[in-house]
XYZ file of C-alpha atoms in Angstrom:
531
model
C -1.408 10.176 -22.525
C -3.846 10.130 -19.615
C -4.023 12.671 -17.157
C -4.995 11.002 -14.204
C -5.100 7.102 -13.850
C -8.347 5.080 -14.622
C -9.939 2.354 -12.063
C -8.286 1.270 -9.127
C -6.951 -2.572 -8.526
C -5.679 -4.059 -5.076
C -3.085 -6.363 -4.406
C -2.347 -9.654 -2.844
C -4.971 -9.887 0.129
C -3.362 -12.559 2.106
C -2.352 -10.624 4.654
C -5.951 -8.541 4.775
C -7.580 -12.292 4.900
C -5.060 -12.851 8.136
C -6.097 -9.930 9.544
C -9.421 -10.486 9.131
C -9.259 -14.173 10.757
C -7.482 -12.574 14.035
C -10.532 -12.101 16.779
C -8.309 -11.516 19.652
C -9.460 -7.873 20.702
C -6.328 -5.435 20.600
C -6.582 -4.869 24.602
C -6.348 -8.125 25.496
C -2.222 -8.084 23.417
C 0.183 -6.751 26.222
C 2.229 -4.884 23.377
C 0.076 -3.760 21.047
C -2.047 -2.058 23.813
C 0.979 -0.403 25.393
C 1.298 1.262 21.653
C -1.823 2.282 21.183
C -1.877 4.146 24.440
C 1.671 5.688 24.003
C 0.163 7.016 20.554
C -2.062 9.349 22.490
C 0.164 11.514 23.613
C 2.873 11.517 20.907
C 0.771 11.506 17.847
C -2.427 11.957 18.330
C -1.673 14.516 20.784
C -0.637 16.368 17.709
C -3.946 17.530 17.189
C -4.220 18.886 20.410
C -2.277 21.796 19.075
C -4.586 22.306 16.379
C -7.849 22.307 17.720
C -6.462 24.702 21.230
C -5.116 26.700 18.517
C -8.447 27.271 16.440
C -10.584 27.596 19.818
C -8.423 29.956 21.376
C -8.295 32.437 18.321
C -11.960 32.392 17.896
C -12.820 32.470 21.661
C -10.167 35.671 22.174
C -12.410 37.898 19.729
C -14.799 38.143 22.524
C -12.174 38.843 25.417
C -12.070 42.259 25.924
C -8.500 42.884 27.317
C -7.325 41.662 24.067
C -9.389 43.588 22.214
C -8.246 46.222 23.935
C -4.332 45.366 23.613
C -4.457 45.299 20.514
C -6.908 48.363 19.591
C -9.832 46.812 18.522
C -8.213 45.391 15.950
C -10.460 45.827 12.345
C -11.934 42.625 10.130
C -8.693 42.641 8.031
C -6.450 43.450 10.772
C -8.090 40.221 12.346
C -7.686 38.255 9.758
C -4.368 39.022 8.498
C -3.484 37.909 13.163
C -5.604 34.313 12.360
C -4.069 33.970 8.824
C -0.193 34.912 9.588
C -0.527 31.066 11.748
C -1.083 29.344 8.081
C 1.191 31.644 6.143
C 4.020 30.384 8.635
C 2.860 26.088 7.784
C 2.585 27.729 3.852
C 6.416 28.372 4.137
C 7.118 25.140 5.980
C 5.311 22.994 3.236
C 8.595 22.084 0.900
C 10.755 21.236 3.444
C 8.506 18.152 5.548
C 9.311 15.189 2.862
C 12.863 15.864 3.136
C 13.343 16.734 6.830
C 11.112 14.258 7.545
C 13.158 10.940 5.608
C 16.339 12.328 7.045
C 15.278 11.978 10.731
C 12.409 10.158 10.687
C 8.590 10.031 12.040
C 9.465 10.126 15.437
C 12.801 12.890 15.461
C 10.797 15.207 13.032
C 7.766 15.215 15.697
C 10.541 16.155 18.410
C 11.806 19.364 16.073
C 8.556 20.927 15.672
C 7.203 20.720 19.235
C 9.905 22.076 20.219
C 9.213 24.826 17.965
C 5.843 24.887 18.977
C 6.780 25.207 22.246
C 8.946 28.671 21.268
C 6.239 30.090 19.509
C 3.892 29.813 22.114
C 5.728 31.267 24.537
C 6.388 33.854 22.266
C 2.668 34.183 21.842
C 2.044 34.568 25.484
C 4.985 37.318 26.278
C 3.608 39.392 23.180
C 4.281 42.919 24.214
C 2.748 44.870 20.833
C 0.981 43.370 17.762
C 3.909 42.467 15.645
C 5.707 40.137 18.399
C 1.995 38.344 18.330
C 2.334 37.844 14.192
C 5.431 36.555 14.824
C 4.508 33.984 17.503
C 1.532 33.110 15.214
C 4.210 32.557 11.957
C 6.580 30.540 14.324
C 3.567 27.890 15.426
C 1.992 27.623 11.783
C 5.667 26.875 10.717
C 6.047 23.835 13.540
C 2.441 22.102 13.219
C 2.778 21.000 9.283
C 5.910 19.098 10.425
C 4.307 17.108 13.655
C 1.027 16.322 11.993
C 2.508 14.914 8.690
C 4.883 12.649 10.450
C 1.904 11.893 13.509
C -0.803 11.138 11.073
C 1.693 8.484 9.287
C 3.362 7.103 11.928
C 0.059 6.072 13.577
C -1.112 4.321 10.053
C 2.795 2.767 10.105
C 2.522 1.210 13.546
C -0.991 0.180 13.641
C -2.103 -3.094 13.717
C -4.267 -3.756 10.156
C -7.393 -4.459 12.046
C -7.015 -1.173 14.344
C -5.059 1.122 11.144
C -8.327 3.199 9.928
C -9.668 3.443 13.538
C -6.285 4.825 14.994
C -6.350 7.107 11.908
C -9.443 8.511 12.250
C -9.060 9.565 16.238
C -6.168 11.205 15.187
C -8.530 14.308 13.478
C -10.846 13.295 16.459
C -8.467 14.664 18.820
C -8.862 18.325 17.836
C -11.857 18.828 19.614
C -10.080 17.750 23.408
C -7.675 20.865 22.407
C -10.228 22.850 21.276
C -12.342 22.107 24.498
C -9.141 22.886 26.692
C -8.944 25.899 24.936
C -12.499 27.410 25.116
C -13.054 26.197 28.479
C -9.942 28.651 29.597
C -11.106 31.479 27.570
C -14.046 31.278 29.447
C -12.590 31.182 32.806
C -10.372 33.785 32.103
C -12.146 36.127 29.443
C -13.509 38.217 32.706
C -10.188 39.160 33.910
C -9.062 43.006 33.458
C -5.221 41.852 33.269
C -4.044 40.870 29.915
C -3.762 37.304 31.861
C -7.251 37.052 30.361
C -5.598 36.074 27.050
C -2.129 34.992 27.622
C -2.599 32.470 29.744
C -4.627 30.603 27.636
C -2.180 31.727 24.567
C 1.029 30.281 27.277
C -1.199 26.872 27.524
C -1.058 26.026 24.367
C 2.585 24.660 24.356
C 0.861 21.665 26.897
C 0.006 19.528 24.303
C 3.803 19.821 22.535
C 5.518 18.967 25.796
C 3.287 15.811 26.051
C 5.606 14.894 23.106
C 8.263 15.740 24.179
C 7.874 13.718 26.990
C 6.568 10.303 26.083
C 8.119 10.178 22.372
C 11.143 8.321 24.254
C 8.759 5.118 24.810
C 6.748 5.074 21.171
C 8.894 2.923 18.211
C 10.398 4.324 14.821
C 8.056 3.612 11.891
C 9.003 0.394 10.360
C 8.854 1.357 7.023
C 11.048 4.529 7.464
C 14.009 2.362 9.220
C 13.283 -0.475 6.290
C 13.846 2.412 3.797
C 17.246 3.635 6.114
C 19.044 -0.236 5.742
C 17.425 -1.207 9.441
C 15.621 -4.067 8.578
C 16.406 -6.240 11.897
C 15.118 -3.259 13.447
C 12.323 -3.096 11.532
C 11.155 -6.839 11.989
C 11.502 -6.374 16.112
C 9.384 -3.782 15.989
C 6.613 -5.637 13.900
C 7.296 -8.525 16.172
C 6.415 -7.458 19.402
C 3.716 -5.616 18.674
C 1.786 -7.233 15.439
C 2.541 -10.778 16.228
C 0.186 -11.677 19.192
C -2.660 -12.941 17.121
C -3.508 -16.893 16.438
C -1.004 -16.372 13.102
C 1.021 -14.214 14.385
C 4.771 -15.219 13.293
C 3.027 -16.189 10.014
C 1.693 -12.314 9.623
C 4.963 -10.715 10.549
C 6.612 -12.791 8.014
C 4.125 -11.672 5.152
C 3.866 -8.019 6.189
C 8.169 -7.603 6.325
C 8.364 -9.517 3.180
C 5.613 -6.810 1.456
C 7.333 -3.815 2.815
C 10.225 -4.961 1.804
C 9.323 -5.528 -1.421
C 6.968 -2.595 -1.882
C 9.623 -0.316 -0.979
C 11.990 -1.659 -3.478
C 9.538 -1.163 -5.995
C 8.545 1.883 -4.712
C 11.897 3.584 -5.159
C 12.433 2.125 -8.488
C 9.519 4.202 -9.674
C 10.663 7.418 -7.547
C 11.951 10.580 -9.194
C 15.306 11.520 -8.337
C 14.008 15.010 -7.295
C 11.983 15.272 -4.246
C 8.860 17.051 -5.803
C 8.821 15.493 -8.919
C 6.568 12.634 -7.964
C 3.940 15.123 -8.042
C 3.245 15.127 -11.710
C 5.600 11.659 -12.418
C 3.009 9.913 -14.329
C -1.256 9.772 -14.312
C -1.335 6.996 -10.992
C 0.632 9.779 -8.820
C -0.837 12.668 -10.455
C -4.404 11.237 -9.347
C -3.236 10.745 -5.866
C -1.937 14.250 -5.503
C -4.855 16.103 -7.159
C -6.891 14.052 -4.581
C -4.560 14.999 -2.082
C -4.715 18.706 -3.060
C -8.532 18.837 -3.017
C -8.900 16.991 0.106
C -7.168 20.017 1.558
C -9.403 22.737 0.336
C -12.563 20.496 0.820
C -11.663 20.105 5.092
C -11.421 24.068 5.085
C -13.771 25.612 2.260
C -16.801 23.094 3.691
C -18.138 25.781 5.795
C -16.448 24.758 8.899
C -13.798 27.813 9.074
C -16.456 30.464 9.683
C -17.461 27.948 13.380
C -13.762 27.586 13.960
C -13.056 31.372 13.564
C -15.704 33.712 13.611
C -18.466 32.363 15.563
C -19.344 35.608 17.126
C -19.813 37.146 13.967
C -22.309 34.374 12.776
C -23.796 34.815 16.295
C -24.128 38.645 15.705
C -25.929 38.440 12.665
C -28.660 37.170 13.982
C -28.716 39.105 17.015
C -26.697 37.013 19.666
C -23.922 39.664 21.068
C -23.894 38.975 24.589
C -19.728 38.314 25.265
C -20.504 35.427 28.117
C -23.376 34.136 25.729
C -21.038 33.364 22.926
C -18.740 32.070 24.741
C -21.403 29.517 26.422
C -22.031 28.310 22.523
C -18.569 28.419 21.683
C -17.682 25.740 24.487
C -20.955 24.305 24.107
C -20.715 23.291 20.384
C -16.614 22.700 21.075
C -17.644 19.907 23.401
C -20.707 18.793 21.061
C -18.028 17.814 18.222
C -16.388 15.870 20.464
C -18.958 14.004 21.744
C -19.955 12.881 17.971
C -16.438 13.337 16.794
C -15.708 10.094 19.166
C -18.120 7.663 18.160
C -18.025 8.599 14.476
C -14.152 8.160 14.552
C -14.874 4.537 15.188
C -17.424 3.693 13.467
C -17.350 5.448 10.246
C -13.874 3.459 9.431
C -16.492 0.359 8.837
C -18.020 1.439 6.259
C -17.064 2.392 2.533
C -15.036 5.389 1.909
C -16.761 6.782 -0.966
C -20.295 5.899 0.655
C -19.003 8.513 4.046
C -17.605 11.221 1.988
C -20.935 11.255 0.152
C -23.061 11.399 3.066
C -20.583 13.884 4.618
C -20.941 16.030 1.717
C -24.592 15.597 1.128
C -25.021 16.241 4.547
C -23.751 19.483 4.959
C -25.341 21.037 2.016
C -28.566 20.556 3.480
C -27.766 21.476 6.604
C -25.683 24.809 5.050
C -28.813 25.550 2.745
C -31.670 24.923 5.599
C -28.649 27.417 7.849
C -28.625 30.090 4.447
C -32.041 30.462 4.724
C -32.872 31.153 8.361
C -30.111 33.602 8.940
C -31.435 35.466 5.673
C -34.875 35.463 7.744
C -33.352 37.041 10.858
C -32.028 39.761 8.306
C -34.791 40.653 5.987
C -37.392 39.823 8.870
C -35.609 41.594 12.181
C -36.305 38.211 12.961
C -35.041 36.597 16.583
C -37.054 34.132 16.408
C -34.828 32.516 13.576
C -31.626 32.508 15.631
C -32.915 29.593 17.151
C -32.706 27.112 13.593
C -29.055 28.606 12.873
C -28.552 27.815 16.584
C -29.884 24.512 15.990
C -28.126 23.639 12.585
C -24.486 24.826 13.640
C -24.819 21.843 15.775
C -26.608 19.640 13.682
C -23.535 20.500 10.975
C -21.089 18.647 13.258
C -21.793 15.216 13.067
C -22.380 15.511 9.252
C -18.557 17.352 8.787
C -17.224 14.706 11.496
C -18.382 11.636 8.633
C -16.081 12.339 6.196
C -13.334 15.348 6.584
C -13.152 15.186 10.362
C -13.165 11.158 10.579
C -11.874 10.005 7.556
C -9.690 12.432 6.198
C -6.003 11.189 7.577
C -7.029 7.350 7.388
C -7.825 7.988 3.469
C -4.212 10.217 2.630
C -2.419 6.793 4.637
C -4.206 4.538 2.216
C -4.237 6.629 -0.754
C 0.235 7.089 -1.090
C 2.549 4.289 -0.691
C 5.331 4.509 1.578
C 7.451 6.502 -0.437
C 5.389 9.196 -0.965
C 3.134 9.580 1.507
C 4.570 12.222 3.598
C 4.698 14.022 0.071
C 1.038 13.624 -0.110
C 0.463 14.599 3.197
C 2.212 17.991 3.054
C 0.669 18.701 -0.622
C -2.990 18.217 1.637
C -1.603 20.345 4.501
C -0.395 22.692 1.511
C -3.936 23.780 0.601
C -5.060 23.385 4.128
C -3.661 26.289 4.697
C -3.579 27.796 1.406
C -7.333 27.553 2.261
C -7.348 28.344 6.256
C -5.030 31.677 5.268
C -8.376 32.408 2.797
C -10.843 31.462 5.367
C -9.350 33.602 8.260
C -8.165 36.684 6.060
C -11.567 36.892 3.753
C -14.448 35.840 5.883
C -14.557 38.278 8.590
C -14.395 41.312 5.694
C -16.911 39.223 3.597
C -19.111 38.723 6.304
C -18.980 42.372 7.329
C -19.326 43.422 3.637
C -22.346 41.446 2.489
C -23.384 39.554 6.048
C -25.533 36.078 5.068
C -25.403 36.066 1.897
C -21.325 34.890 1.916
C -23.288 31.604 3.326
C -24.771 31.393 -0.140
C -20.837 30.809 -1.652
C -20.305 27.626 0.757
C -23.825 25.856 -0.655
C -22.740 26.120 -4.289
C -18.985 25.265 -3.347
C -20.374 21.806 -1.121
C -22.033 20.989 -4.425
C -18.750 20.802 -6.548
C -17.355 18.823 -3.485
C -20.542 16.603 -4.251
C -19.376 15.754 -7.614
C -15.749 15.971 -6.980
C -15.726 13.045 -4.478
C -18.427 11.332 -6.973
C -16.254 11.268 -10.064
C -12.514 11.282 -8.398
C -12.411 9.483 -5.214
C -11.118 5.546 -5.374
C -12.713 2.678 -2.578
C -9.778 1.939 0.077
C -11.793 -0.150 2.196
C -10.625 -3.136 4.031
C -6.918 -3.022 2.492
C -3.319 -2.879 4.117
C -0.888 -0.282 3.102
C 0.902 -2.328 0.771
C -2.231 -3.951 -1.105
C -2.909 -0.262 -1.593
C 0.478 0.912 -2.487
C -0.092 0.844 -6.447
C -3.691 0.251 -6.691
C -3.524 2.866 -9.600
C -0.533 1.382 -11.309
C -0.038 -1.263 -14.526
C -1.242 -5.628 -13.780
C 2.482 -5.861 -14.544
C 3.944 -3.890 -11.799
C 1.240 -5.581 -9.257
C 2.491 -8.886 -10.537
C 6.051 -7.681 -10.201
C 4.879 -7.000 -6.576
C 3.898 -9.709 -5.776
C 6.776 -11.808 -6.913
C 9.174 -10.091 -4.909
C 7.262 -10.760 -1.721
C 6.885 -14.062 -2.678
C 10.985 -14.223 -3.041
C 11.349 -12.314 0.174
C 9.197 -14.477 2.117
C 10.966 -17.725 0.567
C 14.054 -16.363 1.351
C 12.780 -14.883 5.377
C 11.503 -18.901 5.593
C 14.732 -20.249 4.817
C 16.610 -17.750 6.920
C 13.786 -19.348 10.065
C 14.654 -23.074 8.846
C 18.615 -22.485 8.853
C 18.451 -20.647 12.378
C 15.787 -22.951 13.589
C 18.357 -26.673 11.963
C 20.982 -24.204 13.569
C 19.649 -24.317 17.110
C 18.745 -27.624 16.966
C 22.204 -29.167 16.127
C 23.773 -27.015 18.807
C 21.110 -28.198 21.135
C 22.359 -31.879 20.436
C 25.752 -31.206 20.715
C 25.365 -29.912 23.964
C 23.183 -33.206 25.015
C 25.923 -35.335 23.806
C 28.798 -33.748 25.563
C 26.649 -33.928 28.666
C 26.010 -36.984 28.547
């Protein structure tokens, strides 16, 4: 029996080849505009969180009334305050797929800002080092929840022609956070009162109550309310906003009558027990493993030691001026997301496999050509070499922002059907942080312990990523959801696929021709009596 499935096949593309002949511009359709712009601050907002999060923590290492509130706290002790924020989304992990099918993309997404919002005020009243663990556990246990059910709700709702664009901002949107974030710890890292840190720690429930507060006006996923016997529902919701192209009625029709279907299918093949999916049979087990990699590959690529400990990289080669670091924090915080921006809408154009590559390829050089200059500035007493590790930190952004920044939510949305896809999103987030609770707990004692030469472990590991994405990864490009939901499976559950739409669109058509024969006669009738 195989492991792991073999090549990939699509399904029927007539509703990619409708897409495709649709050249009315999304901001020129009333309704699909007004949901595009409502997914800022409910989902993609999400991210917010994230990146204010990661910003904050590495920008407060160099603000001295928190160093001082909390004693100067050692490498481990710092680590074990970054990593106590993934231990808390570790914990969180087996509960998303099933809180998240009981109340949906939208409900779920309520729950844990609002638990965001506890923990960060939590965070901000800290009166001794243990109340700030447990502020850090209480927000790592929220974000799993609101960025499982944000990243899929934006795939969900999108328009086909918009889906791996919307998808892609969404990891985009880490950097405005982060920005936010280091721009307050600079303004306030001056300040004797322990303001200095908890007003940017208090700020960081802002992006949660932008949820809260606009998740009124954004619709339910149509696939979850499909899946909860609220189809009529469901086909409103793809009406008004996918249906204001040239074929628009003709597109709804198809893409109701595949989700449908798809999700019929899909639940046929489900295991009874929630988890069990994982290792149901060598298609799923190839998604997950994928999914499970992805994870470690967004973390273990090098990026966690910019995210974290910048002023330890900066230290080692003699940068340890407080206001100075935080001038290259902010500066290379606002760097990604000037790339991030453009490369979240164009990369989405191009092949999968051919951006992961480059992504990957990419950062090994720039990690190796980074190795080697900081090992100068050691062995030399060399300042002179601060300026190349200066110069590659931010060259390293744009090649990271290809592939795991960019592409890294749009390809888990394509890669699990309906029915398991927040499954497959919380296995990624599972070694996310799995591999964040690593990054944040071992590389401040590693890089204390043995300095540049911990760089040398992220060149080999990019290398296996190399490969990994080489050998493993499957081609997504230019499908919907549904042509992609069993691109792994047998020809004969494809075909079975595809018959069912083909009933359920018969059967949607007829439904149109009665109602429409319906409206008619009623019309005449009417003319009749009047006259």
């Amino acid at each position: 029996m195989a492991i792991i499935s073999g090549k990939e096949e699509f399904g029927d593309p007539r509703l990619t080849r409708i897409a495709q002949a649709d050249k009315v511009p999304w901001y020129k359709k009333p309704n699909l505009r007004f949901l595009y712009l409502i997914l800022i601050p409910t989902c993609l907002g999400v991210e917010w969180t994230s990146g204010f999060d990661s910003s904050m923590m590495n920008s407060l290492q160099a603000v001295q009334s928190w160093i001082d509130y909390f004693d100067n706290p050692s490498s481990s002790r710092l680590g074990l305050l970054n990593a106590m924020y993934s231990l808390g989304a570790l914990m969180s992990v087996p509960f998303i797929p099933t809180v998240s099918q009981y109340l949906g993309r939208r409900r779920t997404i309520v729950a844990a800002s609002l638990v965001m919002c506890m923990g960060a005020g939590i965070q901000a009243g800290s009166r001794n080092t243990d109340m700030f663990l447990a502020s850090r556990w209480v927000l790592g246990f929220g974000i799993p929840f609101a960025i499982v059910n944000a990243s899929s709700l934006i795939g969900e709702l999108s328009y086909a022609n918009e889906r791996p664009i919307m998808t892609s901002l969404f990891n985009a949107s880490w950097f405005v956070g982060a920005i936010v974030a280091a721009g307050t710890t600079y303004g306030t890292f001056q300040m004797k009162s322990t303001w200095a840190w908890r007003l940017p720690s208090l700020l960081q429930l802002v992006p949660s109550l932008f949820q809260l507060t606009f998740m009124h006006w954004c619709p339910e996923s149509p696939r979850w309310l499909i899946s909860r016997d609220r189809s009529d529902e469901a086909f409103a919701i793809l009406q008004k906003y996918h249906s204001e192209g040239p074929d628009g009625d003709e597109f709804v029709r198809l893409e109701f009558a595949q989700i449908q279907s798809t999700l019929a299918l899909e639940k046929e093949l489900a295991s009874k027990f929630v988890w069990a999916d994982v290792f149901r049979d060598p298609p799923m087990r190839r998604r997950f493993l994928i999914a499970s990699v992805m994870g470690f590959f967004t973390q273990w690529s090098g990026n966690g030691l910019l995210s974290f400990y910048m002023k330890k990289i900066l230290n080692l080669v003699g940068i340890t001026d407080g206001r100075t670091v935080q001038q290259i924090i902010l500066s290379n915080t606002c760097w990604g997301l000037i790339n991030a921006v453009p490369i979240a809408l164009i990369a989405p154009r191009f092949r999968r496999r051919v951006m992961f590559l480059t992504c990957t390829i990419g950062t090994a050089a720039v990690y190796t050509v980074w190795t080697v200059a900081s090992a100068r500035a050691a062995i030399e007493n060399s300042k002179v070499a601060a300026i190349p590790v200066l110069v590659f930190i931010y060259i390293y952004s744009p090649f990271y922002n290809i592939g795991w920044n960019a592409l890294a939510y749009t390809y888990l949305v394509e890669l699990f059907p309906y029915q398991q896809r927040a499954k497959g999103i919380a296995v990624e987030q599972l070694t996310v942080r799995f591999a964040v609770f690593f990054n944040t707990y071992i590389n401040p004692i590693a890089l204390d312990s043995i300095g540049w030469k911990y760089y040398i472990f992220y060149c080999v590991w990019i290398l296996i990523e190399i490969a990994t994405v080489y050998f493993l990864f499957p081609e997504t490009y230019n499908r919907t959801l549904e042509e992609l939901s069993f691109m792994f499976e047998s020809d004969e559950i494809r075909k079975k696929q595809e018959q069912s739409v083909a009933k359920a669109l018969d059967l949607e058509l007829e439904n149109v021709a009665s109602n429409t024969g319906a409206g008619t006669g009623a019309d005449t009738k009417t003319v009749d009596k009047t006259a």
